Amino acid sequence: MADDLPRVHTPLPARRVVPPPPAPEGPALNAAQADAASHGDTPLLIVAGAGSGKTRTLIHRVAALIQRGVPAHRILLLTFTRRAAQEMVSRCERLVGADSRQVQGGTFHGTAHRLLRRFGPAAGLPADFTILDQGDAGDLMGLARTALGYGDLKNAPRGAPRFPRAETLLSIYSRHVNTGQAVADILGGQWPHFLSWTGDIERCFTDYVRRKTDRNLLDYDDLLLSWALLLEQAPPIAQQMRALYDHVLVDEYQDTNPLQSRILRGLCTNGRLTVVGDDAQSIYAFRGATIRNILDFPGQFPGTRIVTLEQNYRSTAPILESTNVLISRSTERYSKRLFTQRDGGEAPWLVTVRDEAMQTAFVVDRLLELHEQGTPLREMAVLFRAGYLSADLEIELANRRIPYEKWGGLKFLEAAHIKDLLAFVRILENPRDEVSWYRILRLLPGVGDATARAAIELLAQHQWEPMAIGAVRAASRSRPGLLAVAALFDGMRRVERQDRPHRPAESIRLVRQLYDPILQGTYDDAPPRMADLDQLETIAAGYPDRATFLATLALEPPAATQDLAVGSTDEDDALILSTVHSAKGKEWDAVFVIHASDGVFPMARVANDEAQVEEERRLLYVAMTRARNELYVTYPLHSYATRMGADFAYSQLSRFLDPGVRQTMQRVTIGEPEPAPLQPLPGPREGAIVEPVVDLRALLRGTFGNG
């Protein structure tokens, strides 16, 4: 696909090689790190900039406490993964010896579980309680939903959508428990289409909680909630819990939620609390995390001392200059300006490209050039705001046989709604595609296995004419959907017989008139799935006909693969594609940040919410600070808008890349004048009869006897 695109016509700047960053475990702490590690017994907030060695500082803080005489078993180290806690304790052991193995390390949830087993019976929680995993919790929520009659669409308020699915109810419940927000506020912010059901959702939650308590069950969120309640409402137990620990240390504090903050306020009344985090990297509000925890920490814990880590050990000076200016625009933050001793390197590139196809061509060509110069694929990453934005790139990487791994979300073509839409397109191209017919028919309300198979038999009997579906014997509830599908395909086929076949993007646009309402009625998280379909429509616009489009996707489907590592003999050498959220905490030699447009950074749906816009700024900052040596930020000038009735619309550069930020970057423009429209592939003359040389289908059937 991209091989046919115009190539770069603006000369690219020469690449300058810079020395590698220093090893993360240097011989000595810098002054700020040493200051934090040796702090006394009052509350301590370590504001650790990106790449500033915050993990190393936290480890040395633990080691310093042990060397000072604090028993290791009376130190609690809270992290967000068990593996992170184990790694910290292991590294601490190399500093102070085997005593550090007794440090109580783990996640908030793991620690809560351990304490509830010990102290729960005194508060009426039997010690043999069972923890529900996510799947079991969803099943129990489903039982509550069904028992209360919310699976019956007939009871829906006028104009209201169907009642949320069990999985969505569980997400709403979890957000309520972890943030303390009212259910109505949560629905208004993330699920406004369910607001009319607020009271009923709360009834469902009440029944769900009753079922858990009656059966001695706790879900994942109950672990933290129970810990907080014991600290707040059971003074004798709270006192015993506090007596277990002399010091508590918390990593990644900017990612904690209000419930975790409640726990720390109840546990650390002695003030011996150390938290490490970076307000500039607080990007998980969608999980319930809040930047207020780190910003308000000094007010919540009087006497707090703040130590700021500003020396960066990851990135070159030019990269830091750009990211420092970017984050300096934040309206509320801890003041810091990162610096480095890594001299050299070149300014990040801000690359303007004509459209997404040209963006893909630039990224692929540049990463291959870097690879040829010695950078392993695994030391390069392409980062994006949302998973669907990598779709065009995934297809081109597969075509070029460049191995990659994708972090964050399903591979594009593996998503159910993408498969659904492609089934419609396959039937337009091949009306005898029984598999696609079955998939589409099962999407329709009231159509089960028997009705779908009966409809397919009728189609086969009537030479796959769509209107044959109307004769199938089916329940009255299913007939509107069956007739709508028949009318869609019949109408499109009539137009194509009289005029010309619809091009791929046009076919998708017409099909979506029927499928979009089905998607909205099937999935509670419809908006991101609709964005995926927009992206598929955009990709389809680059193909001359449906056959070529479908063949390309079928023969080289985008998926993580180790097929041919582009000259590398290392089987694990694969490019990383990742959402920015999934890339946090990681770093690479070269980073490409794609789609740096308004509407993406920030996402259009949050543009009127100041707090969310600020988080989007931090998200772009996190993306750009992942780079060690090379940083490329790309901006497509044109974004396709086929559903708006135009071939493309002009995009606007992200508001976060203002003139001050742009002055720190190299401006590179790539592209050529608009190419001529793609022409349909040549075929037989209209009306010409083409006699087959041989009946291939008969030969294929003959491979299994007489067919």
GROMACS .gro file of C-alpha atoms in nm, residues 11-17 346 349 366 369 373 630 666:
model
   14
   11PRO     CA    1   1.565   1.663   0.260
   12LEU     CA    2   1.583   1.504   0.602
   13PRO     CA    3   1.832   1.632   0.859
   14ALA     CA    4   2.137   1.416   0.911
   15ARG     CA    5   2.119   1.193   1.217
   16ARG     CA    6   2.373   1.266   1.488
   17VAL     CA    7   2.488   0.981   1.707
  346GLU     CA    8   1.948   1.669   1.805
  349TRP     CA    9   1.144   1.642   1.493
  366ARG     CA   10   1.262   0.618   0.920
  369GLU     CA   11   1.680   0.358   0.840
  373GLN     CA   12   2.221   0.206   1.140
  630GLU     CA   13   1.548   1.019   1.899
  666GLN     CA   14   1.309   2.077   1.414
   0.00000   0.00000   0.00000
